[in-house]
């Protein structure tokens, strides 16, 4: 056998100690507790806690093969893994023992070594288990031989788990609670080896044969005592057939009827894989679940997700180095306390000064939890991993229809589930593999079991709505009280097994009722409508009382009217409302509306499950965004329309490209073209210069002034000329207008859009050479502009734009 493989055995032993928690026993007495009570602070006396509120306990022994030595690195890895799982313990009522085993080959040796006596795994017990587990790494060859004595190991574990009292100093006070599951986790890297153990015979061959027979006998004893055997092997020397026989030879009961919860063997190749494999094996053995989170080196943020169905969990952080500091944040981004109560959850951090740290949470907020890790320089070289081990203990809201059935009558049972925190389960994916059943018992008949389904087949109304429905016929011998208990089975899920009490009715009931509640999504402070249809076959009126049952913790619900009257000898329909208080938490509301007949000993007539989701009231923006966006769009459209009109108005007034031609007695003396930006506001100021001995010329006057002439163009595209000191007169394109001793002809430019529409296009007339002066007449000359239209026509301004 290999030294490194022994390390895996030790690691697994410690790991199982850490994870020890509830294993829902099929033989449990099922004594119901009060569901929905809030978690007590850690400082509260244990006697005040409701055991039914926490995870179910488990009595277990971790039996570790010590028949070979450990490499230092494997021993360190496995010791950390043991601490990891010890810290991850979620049940404070479980009891654990740790036993090492080898062989006995000479005087003074024993095949077993009980390093941890059976100990209650509460806060103090976990500390003791954490310390004593370390003894697995300290072999004493003088007291234990190198062989592998499976029969002695199984015998020691079964004796401890089934004994009348625990060892001294364990705090157990005697035997465990009747019905508590008992499990042995057997870790080994080899196969049966008692060839050198004298107690099994006189020679090697007979010893091995007798050892195999003794193992069969010890497994039969375990089976008779109700002790499960879960072998876990690693390494290359394994006897797989023997491990399988051990798993099948012990008690075959399981934590549920789901596949994988019955004992089976598992093999891990190396000690490096033990952490993950061991946690998964332990989760399967006790019907818990494990969520693997992220890995990183400090400083970093790691995450792990806890689903809505989880009611008890533990976040374990394998930090390796005690110098690594850990801070925990819930899915809402809030830093949670290391111990105490916060927002409906209970917290307790342990192992802060060790290589493994854990945060145990009762009623955890579902979602992605963030684990922030920091470390000083020199302590940041190792990866840190986070995992979550959790279990969901669900409450059941049950509706029996009719509420008081007669013997021989068929009844319908409808079940809705929620957590202790009040989270109603609505996503069928969270309940994958869930099996729901119910047991009816009562006076005059034996218990009757039946299945419930969420498959949309009658009597189930809708598939996938997470409301499980079934029918059964009340036995003909039923004479009085009835008790209905639902059972939920799935990986990581157990039910509270709270009973629903009813009584059988004799003969036709005088009052019958039908109850419906509208399904709706509401805000806190709103109301939900419902209808009560009542038929009263009695000659006297009956007073009926409406009430609420199985409410979500923290919900503020009120039904009105609280009482109604059913008139005699007739049927009536009565509307009612359920008001949702302003402090009701958001989410799907659990519970049901019930109606009882006060004139018939408060006999329940009918119940109806709520189908209401409470959502956060809309913000101002969510309420008015359509109006705001619509108004903004309208403003933008109006603004765009006005802007476009102003733009085209400016274009119509713009004089860019317009040519002013100065003439005298039909001769063109000069011309001046308005360029871009020279006609602000649709006005162009110019003057006529008359130098001595030379022809008159046109000159632009920036800024205008009292001495300038001004040519304007209004919004309609018409030209207006205001001579210096004169009155403004209209000017037609191509037609001369008087300007003192001269004449002014306006040509070109952008033609005004017809009817004020269309997009003007820009043209720049070309000034001919010679400064635009000519001694010739108006018909031709070097100073004339050449165009495609005739003078005086509206198109006379369509000139060559090249200049």
PDB file of C-alpha atoms in Angstrom, residues 94 233 241 268 271 300 307 340 432 435 455 458 481 543 638-639 669 671 682:
ATOM      1  CA  UNK A  94     -25.397  15.051  14.892  1.00  0.00           C
ATOM      2  CA  UNK A 233     -11.401   4.049  -1.927  1.00  0.00           C
ATOM      3  CA  UNK A 241     -15.484  -6.054  -5.573  1.00  0.00           C
ATOM      4  CA  UNK A 268     -10.975   8.526  -6.047  1.00  0.00           C
ATOM      5  CA  UNK A 271      -5.549  12.410  -2.691  1.00  0.00           C
ATOM      6  CA  UNK A 300      -9.946  38.481  -4.961  1.00  0.00           C
ATOM      7  CA  UNK A 307     -30.594  28.439  -4.312  1.00  0.00           C
ATOM      8  CA  UNK A 340     -25.667  36.752  15.259  1.00  0.00           C
ATOM      9  CA  UNK A 432     -35.844  18.573 -10.216  1.00  0.00           C
ATOM     10  CA  UNK A 435     -41.126  13.120  -5.312  1.00  0.00           C
ATOM     11  CA  UNK A 455     -47.833  16.930 -14.482  1.00  0.00           C
ATOM     12  CA  UNK A 458     -56.195  15.378 -13.708  1.00  0.00           C
ATOM     13  CA  UNK A 481     -60.458  12.320  13.098  1.00  0.00           C
ATOM     14  CA  UNK A 543     -72.335  32.257  10.051  1.00  0.00           C
ATOM     15  CA  UNK A 638     -42.290  70.536 -32.916  1.00  0.00           C
ATOM     16  CA  UNK A 639     -38.762  71.821 -32.431  1.00  0.00           C
ATOM     17  CA  UNK A 669     -20.033  99.614 -65.195  1.00  0.00           C
ATOM     18  CA  UNK A 671     -20.674  93.897 -60.789  1.00  0.00           C
ATOM     19  CA  UNK A 682     -30.842  88.659 -45.377  1.00  0.00           C
TER      20      UNK A 682
END
